[in-house]
Coordinates of C-alpha atoms in Angstrom, one line a residue:
M1 CA -4.6 0.2 17.0
T2 CA -4.7 3.7 15.6
T3 CA -1.5 5.4 14.5
A4 CA -1.5 9.1 14.3
P5 CA -1.2 10.3 10.7
S6 CA 1.9 12.2 11.5
E7 CA 3.6 8.9 12.6
A8 CA 2.4 7.1 9.4
V9 CA 4.0 9.5 7.0
G10 CA 7.7 10.1 7.0
D11 CA 10.8 9.8 4.9
F12 CA 12.6 6.5 4.8
E13 CA 15.8 7.0 3.0
G14 CA 15.4 3.7 1.1
R15 CA 11.8 4.1 0.0
P16 CA 11.8 3.8 -3.8
G17 CA 9.9 6.9 -4.7
Q18 CA 10.3 6.3 -8.4
F19 CA 7.9 3.3 -8.1
P20 CA 4.1 3.8 -7.8
L21 CA 2.3 2.9 -4.7
V22 CA 0.5 -0.4 -5.3
L23 CA -2.2 -1.7 -3.0
G24 CA -3.4 -5.3 -3.7
L25 CA -5.2 -8.3 -2.3
D26 CA -3.9 -11.9 -1.9
T27 CA -5.8 -15.0 -1.1
F28 CA -5.0 -18.6 -0.6
G29 CA -8.5 -19.6 -1.6
D30 CA -9.5 -20.7 2.0
V31 CA -12.7 -22.8 1.9
T32 CA -15.6 -20.4 2.5
H33 CA -18.6 -21.3 4.7
D34 CA -22.3 -20.6 4.3
D35 CA -24.2 -18.4 6.7
D36 CA -24.7 -21.4 9.1
G37 CA -21.0 -22.1 9.3
R38 CA -21.0 -25.1 7.0
P39 CA -18.1 -25.5 4.6
L40 CA -18.8 -25.0 0.9
S41 CA -17.5 -27.3 -1.8
H42 CA -14.2 -26.7 -3.4
A43 CA -16.0 -25.9 -6.6
Q44 CA -18.2 -23.3 -5.0
T45 CA -15.2 -21.8 -3.2
I46 CA -13.4 -21.4 -6.5
R47 CA -16.5 -19.8 -8.2
N48 CA -16.8 -17.4 -5.3
L49 CA -13.1 -16.5 -5.7
V50 CA -13.7 -15.4 -9.3
K51 CA -16.5 -13.1 -8.1
Q52 CA -14.1 -11.7 -5.4
G53 CA -11.5 -10.9 -8.0
V54 CA -14.0 -9.2 -10.3
L55 CA -15.2 -7.1 -7.3
A56 CA -11.6 -6.2 -6.5
D57 CA -11.3 -4.7 -10.0
Q58 CA -14.5 -2.8 -9.7
V59 CA -13.6 -1.1 -6.4
G60 CA -10.1 0.0 -7.4
V61 CA -7.8 -2.6 -6.0
D62 CA -4.5 -2.6 -7.9
F63 CA -3.5 -6.3 -7.8
F64 CA -5.3 -9.6 -7.1
G65 CA -3.1 -12.6 -6.3
I66 CA -3.8 -16.3 -5.5
G67 CA -1.3 -18.4 -3.6
E68 CA -0.7 -22.1 -4.6
H69 CA -1.7 -24.8 -2.1
H70 CA -2.7 -28.4 -2.4
T71 CA -4.8 -29.2 0.7
D72 CA -8.5 -29.7 1.6
D73 CA -8.5 -26.3 3.4
F74 CA -6.8 -24.5 0.5
P75 CA -7.9 -26.1 -2.8
L76 CA -6.2 -23.6 -5.1
S77 CA -3.8 -26.0 -6.9
A78 CA -4.3 -24.3 -10.3
A79 CA -4.2 -20.6 -9.4
D80 CA -3.4 -19.5 -13.0
V81 CA -6.7 -21.0 -14.3
V82 CA -8.7 -19.0 -11.8
L83 CA -6.7 -15.9 -12.5
A84 CA -7.4 -16.3 -16.2
A85 CA -11.2 -16.5 -15.4
I86 CA -10.8 -13.2 -13.5
A87 CA -8.7 -11.6 -16.2
A88 CA -11.3 -12.4 -18.8
R89 CA -14.0 -10.5 -16.8
T90 CA -11.9 -7.5 -15.8
T91 CA -10.1 -4.7 -17.6
R92 CA -7.8 -2.9 -15.2
I93 CA -6.6 -5.0 -12.2
R94 CA -3.3 -6.8 -12.3
V95 CA -3.4 -10.5 -11.6
G96 CA -0.8 -13.0 -10.5
S97 CA 0.4 -15.7 -8.1
A98 CA 1.0 -15.2 -4.4
V99 CA 3.0 -17.5 -4.4
T100 CA 4.0 -20.1 -7.1
V101 CA 6.0 -22.9 -5.6
L102 CA 8.7 -23.1 -8.2
S103 CA 10.7 -25.7 -6.5
S104 CA 8.1 -28.4 -7.1
D105 CA 7.0 -27.2 -10.6
D106 CA 8.6 -27.0 -14.0
P107 CA 9.9 -23.5 -14.8
V108 CA 9.0 -23.9 -18.5
R109 CA 5.4 -24.7 -17.7
V110 CA 5.2 -21.9 -15.1
F111 CA 6.5 -19.5 -17.8
Q112 CA 4.0 -20.8 -20.3
R113 CA 1.1 -20.5 -18.0
Y114 CA 1.8 -17.0 -16.9
S115 CA 2.7 -15.8 -20.4
T116 CA -0.7 -17.2 -21.4
L117 CA -2.3 -15.3 -18.6
D118 CA -0.4 -12.2 -19.7
A119 CA -2.0 -12.6 -23.2
I120 CA -5.5 -13.1 -21.8
S121 CA -5.2 -10.1 -19.5
G122 CA -3.7 -7.8 -22.0
G123 CA -0.4 -7.5 -20.2
R124 CA -1.6 -7.6 -16.6
A125 CA 0.1 -10.8 -15.3
E126 CA 2.7 -11.1 -12.6
V127 CA 4.2 -14.0 -10.8
I128 CA 5.7 -14.3 -7.3
L129 CA 8.1 -17.2 -7.0
G130 CA 8.8 -19.0 -3.7
R131 CA 10.6 -22.1 -2.3
G132 CA 7.5 -23.2 -0.5
S133 CA 6.8 -22.7 3.2
S134 CA 3.9 -25.1 2.7
I135 CA 5.6 -28.2 1.5
E136 CA 2.7 -30.5 0.5
S137 CA 3.6 -30.1 -3.2
F138 CA 6.9 -31.9 -2.7
P139 CA 5.6 -35.4 -2.1
L140 CA 2.6 -34.8 -4.4
F141 CA 5.0 -34.2 -7.4
G142 CA 7.7 -36.6 -6.3
Y143 CA 10.4 -34.1 -5.0
D144 CA 12.7 -34.7 -2.1
L145 CA 12.8 -32.0 0.6
A146 CA 16.5 -32.8 0.9
D147 CA 16.9 -31.0 -2.5
Y148 CA 14.9 -27.9 -1.2
E149 CA 17.7 -25.3 -1.9
E150 CA 19.1 -26.8 -5.1
L151 CA 15.7 -27.1 -6.7
F152 CA 14.8 -23.5 -6.1
E153 CA 18.2 -22.1 -7.2
E154 CA 18.4 -24.1 -10.4
K155 CA 14.7 -23.5 -11.4
T156 CA 15.0 -19.8 -10.6
N157 CA 18.1 -19.7 -12.9
L158 CA 16.1 -21.3 -15.7
F159 CA 13.1 -19.0 -15.2
A160 CA 15.4 -16.0 -15.5
E161 CA 16.7 -17.4 -18.8
L162 CA 13.1 -17.9 -20.1
L163 CA 12.2 -14.3 -19.3
K164 CA 14.8 -13.0 -21.7
G165 CA 12.9 -14.3 -24.7
G166 CA 14.3 -16.1 -27.7
P167 CA 15.6 -19.7 -27.9
V168 CA 16.9 -21.0 -24.6
T169 CA 20.0 -23.1 -23.9
W170 CA 20.3 -24.3 -20.3
R171 CA 22.0 -27.1 -18.3
G172 CA 21.1 -28.3 -14.9
K173 CA 20.5 -31.3 -12.6
T174 CA 16.9 -30.9 -11.7
R175 CA 15.2 -31.1 -15.1
P176 CA 16.2 -32.0 -18.7
S177 CA 18.5 -29.6 -20.5
L178 CA 17.3 -27.2 -23.2
D179 CA 19.2 -26.7 -26.5
N180 CA 18.2 -23.6 -28.4
Q181 CA 14.6 -24.3 -27.5
D182 CA 11.9 -21.8 -28.4
V183 CA 9.3 -21.5 -25.6
V184 CA 5.9 -20.2 -26.4
P185 CA 3.7 -18.2 -26.1
H186 CA 6.0 -15.2 -26.6
T187 CA 5.0 -12.2 -24.5
E188 CA 3.6 -9.2 -26.3
S189 CA 5.4 -6.4 -24.5
G190 CA 8.5 -7.8 -22.8
P191 CA 8.8 -9.9 -19.7
F192 CA 6.0 -9.8 -17.1
P193 CA 6.9 -8.7 -13.5
V194 CA 8.6 -11.4 -11.4
W195 CA 9.0 -11.2 -7.6
I196 CA 10.8 -13.5 -5.1
G197 CA 8.7 -14.2 -2.0
V198 CA 10.9 -14.0 1.2
G199 CA 9.8 -15.2 4.6
G200 CA 13.0 -14.7 6.5
S201 CA 16.0 -15.8 4.4
P202 CA 18.8 -13.3 3.6
Q203 CA 19.9 -15.8 0.9
S204 CA 16.5 -15.3 -0.9
V205 CA 17.0 -11.5 -0.8
M206 CA 20.4 -11.9 -2.4
R207 CA 18.9 -14.3 -5.0
A208 CA 16.2 -11.8 -5.9
A209 CA 18.8 -9.1 -6.5
R210 CA 21.1 -11.4 -8.4
Y211 CA 18.4 -12.3 -10.9
G212 CA 16.9 -8.8 -11.1
F213 CA 13.5 -9.8 -9.6
S214 CA 11.5 -7.6 -7.2
L215 CA 11.3 -8.4 -3.5
M216 CA 8.1 -9.5 -1.7
L217 CA 8.4 -9.7 2.1
A218 CA 5.9 -12.3 3.4
I219 CA 5.3 -11.1 7.0
I220 CA 2.8 -13.4 8.7
G221 CA 3.7 -13.0 12.3
G222 CA 5.8 -10.9 14.7
P223 CA 7.1 -7.4 14.3
P224 CA 7.2 -6.1 10.7
A225 CA 10.2 -3.9 11.6
R226 CA 12.5 -6.9 11.8
F227 CA 12.2 -7.1 7.9
A228 CA 13.6 -3.5 7.4
P229 CA 17.2 -4.8 7.1
F230 CA 16.0 -7.0 4.3
S231 CA 14.8 -4.0 2.3
Q232 CA 18.2 -2.3 2.9
L233 CA 20.1 -5.5 2.0
F234 CA 18.1 -5.8 -1.2
R235 CA 19.0 -2.3 -2.3
Q236 CA 22.6 -2.7 -1.4
A237 CA 22.7 -6.1 -3.3
L238 CA 21.2 -4.6 -6.4
E239 CA 23.8 -1.8 -6.4
S240 CA 26.6 -4.3 -5.8
V241 CA 25.6 -6.3 -9.0
G242 CA 25.1 -3.1 -11.0
R243 CA 21.3 -3.3 -11.2
E244 CA 18.9 -0.4 -11.0
P245 CA 16.6 -0.2 -7.9
L246 CA 13.5 -2.5 -8.0
P247 CA 10.2 -2.5 -6.1
V248 CA 9.8 -3.9 -2.6
G249 CA 6.4 -5.3 -1.5
V250 CA 4.8 -6.5 1.7
H251 CA 2.3 -9.4 2.1
S252 CA 0.5 -9.8 5.4
P253 CA -2.8 -11.2 6.6
G254 CA -5.8 -9.2 7.8
H255 CA -9.5 -8.5 7.6
V256 CA -11.4 -5.3 7.2
A257 CA -14.9 -4.7 8.6
A258 CA -17.0 -1.6 9.5
T259 CA -15.5 -1.4 13.0
D260 CA -12.5 -2.7 14.9
E261 CA -14.7 -4.8 17.1
K262 CA -16.6 -6.4 14.2
A263 CA -13.4 -7.2 12.4
R264 CA -12.0 -8.9 15.5
E265 CA -15.1 -10.8 16.1
E266 CA -15.2 -12.2 12.6
F267 CA -11.5 -12.9 12.3
W268 CA -10.3 -14.2 15.7
P269 CA -12.2 -17.5 16.1
R270 CA -11.4 -18.5 12.5
Y271 CA -7.8 -17.4 12.8
L272 CA -7.4 -19.5 16.0
E273 CA -8.9 -22.6 14.4
V274 CA -6.7 -22.3 11.3
I275 CA -3.5 -21.8 13.3
R276 CA -4.4 -24.6 15.6
H277 CA -4.9 -26.9 12.5
V278 CA -1.7 -26.0 10.6
S279 CA 0.4 -26.0 13.8
K280 CA 0.3 -29.8 13.6
T281 CA 2.4 -29.8 10.5
R282 CA 4.1 -26.3 10.6
G283 CA 5.0 -26.1 14.3
F284 CA 3.3 -22.7 14.8
A285 CA 2.6 -21.6 18.3
I286 CA -1.2 -21.6 19.0
P287 CA -2.2 -18.0 19.8
N288 CA -4.3 -16.8 22.7
K289 CA -6.4 -13.7 22.9
E290 CA -3.5 -11.7 24.4
S291 CA -1.0 -12.7 21.7
F292 CA -3.7 -12.1 19.0
M293 CA -4.3 -8.5 20.3
S294 CA -0.5 -8.0 20.3
E295 CA -0.4 -8.9 16.6
L296 CA -3.1 -6.3 15.9
G297 CA -1.0 -3.6 17.5
P298 CA 1.7 -1.4 15.9
G299 CA 4.3 -4.1 16.4
G300 CA 2.3 -7.0 15.0
A301 CA 1.8 -8.5 11.6
L302 CA -2.1 -8.7 11.5
Y303 CA -4.1 -5.9 9.7
V304 CA -7.5 -6.5 11.3
G305 CA -9.9 -3.6 12.0
S306 CA -11.9 -0.8 10.6
P307 CA -10.7 0.9 7.3
E308 CA -9.0 3.7 9.2
T309 CA -7.2 1.3 11.6
V310 CA -5.9 -0.9 8.7
A311 CA -5.0 2.1 6.5
Q312 CA -2.9 3.7 9.3
K313 CA -1.0 0.5 9.9
I314 CA -0.4 -0.1 6.2
A315 CA 0.9 3.5 5.7
Y316 CA 3.1 3.2 8.8
N317 CA 4.7 -0.1 7.8
L318 CA 5.2 0.8 4.1
T319 CA 7.2 3.8 5.3
A320 CA 9.1 1.8 8.0
L321 CA 10.0 -0.9 5.5
G322 CA 10.9 1.3 2.6
A323 CA 8.3 -0.5 0.5
N324 CA 6.0 0.7 -2.3
R325 CA 3.5 -2.1 -2.4
F326 CA 1.2 -3.8 0.2
D327 CA -0.9 -6.9 -0.5
L328 CA -3.4 -7.7 2.2
K329 CA -3.8 -11.5 2.5
Y330 CA -7.6 -11.6 3.0
G331 CA -9.7 -14.5 3.9
M332 CA -9.6 -17.1 6.7
G333 CA -11.1 -20.6 6.7
G334 CA -14.7 -20.4 8.1
L335 CA -15.5 -16.8 6.9
S336 CA -18.4 -16.5 4.6
H337 CA -18.3 -15.3 1.0
Q338 CA -20.4 -12.3 2.1
A339 CA -17.8 -11.3 4.8
L340 CA -15.0 -11.6 2.2
M341 CA -16.9 -9.5 -0.3
A342 CA -17.5 -6.8 2.4
N343 CA -13.8 -6.9 3.2
I344 CA -12.9 -6.4 -0.5
E345 CA -15.3 -3.5 -0.9
L346 CA -14.1 -1.7 2.2
Y347 CA -10.4 -2.2 1.3
G348 CA -11.0 -0.8 -2.2
T349 CA -13.3 2.1 -1.4
Q350 CA -12.0 3.2 1.9
V351 CA -8.6 1.7 2.9
I352 CA -6.8 2.3 -0.4
P353 CA -7.8 6.0 -0.8
R354 CA -6.9 6.6 2.9
V355 CA -3.4 5.0 2.5
R356 CA -2.8 7.1 -0.6
E357 CA -3.8 10.2 1.4
L358 CA -1.5 9.4 4.3
L359 CA 1.4 8.7 2.0
A360 CA 0.8 11.6 -0.5

């Protein structure tokens, strides 16, 4: 897929021009493999992930996020610890979750962990909160899926109170109440950025606006254009509750290699295997080569190809969705650490400058 530059650049009336263009990377910490295709240990995967975050900083990536999971394939159950290791070895890149499953966690502990990360990084921490599309954390921590909505709403409410700073008084059903409780560590320069990850729920868009959190659109399949009404709804909802405009971001999977053909060759067999595996619990349709190629095209959610191909698609969809941030979810179980490092280098040195040029 190659979109003409003239198509990629344009005026979307809702695009928040007052916000800087942010181009980041997200990972779920997929288990990496060696050059012979054998899976590495969880420990080595995590050590490799720290190296990947450090490289992202060196090549000019704006943000590095790690999503919380609790499975053998995605052993990143303590993303904030890994992010702290990256923060201690970098000076510029912002670091955060992508996503934190707040429903099965304690908002006080999440706030404490990320305010600690904010201190370690010198004010570079962010957090993306989600209800949990991967639900393995619910039985792990003793939560009932029947309480899915109530858990997220109450815990988001408490998290918003914690961000205000100062002693907190709060009442709810999903955790013990707080009475004039000081929660430490205090942040140094005000609250860190908070986003709500949205995978298709208008209610989540409204919730983000109500609490004054930024909106992250998690687009992992199908036409990105179907999310454009969410951007519009978010802006309208912010206005209706008397809040100033807030950033809108996009999170989508992909892989960058030197050529379109090489990117497809590296990504397709691993993508097929991962979707086949998770379809047993998530109900995803198993892709074929035709549906895969459709997802690579202008109307699909995968950003797989050469730097030029990926940059064109990012620029086009940021404009179409009225967004100012794009996070490429890189990595796929079975890819090697070397392939991921090459992806990061190309993304930072070629894709990001080209997107900025297209959207200048």
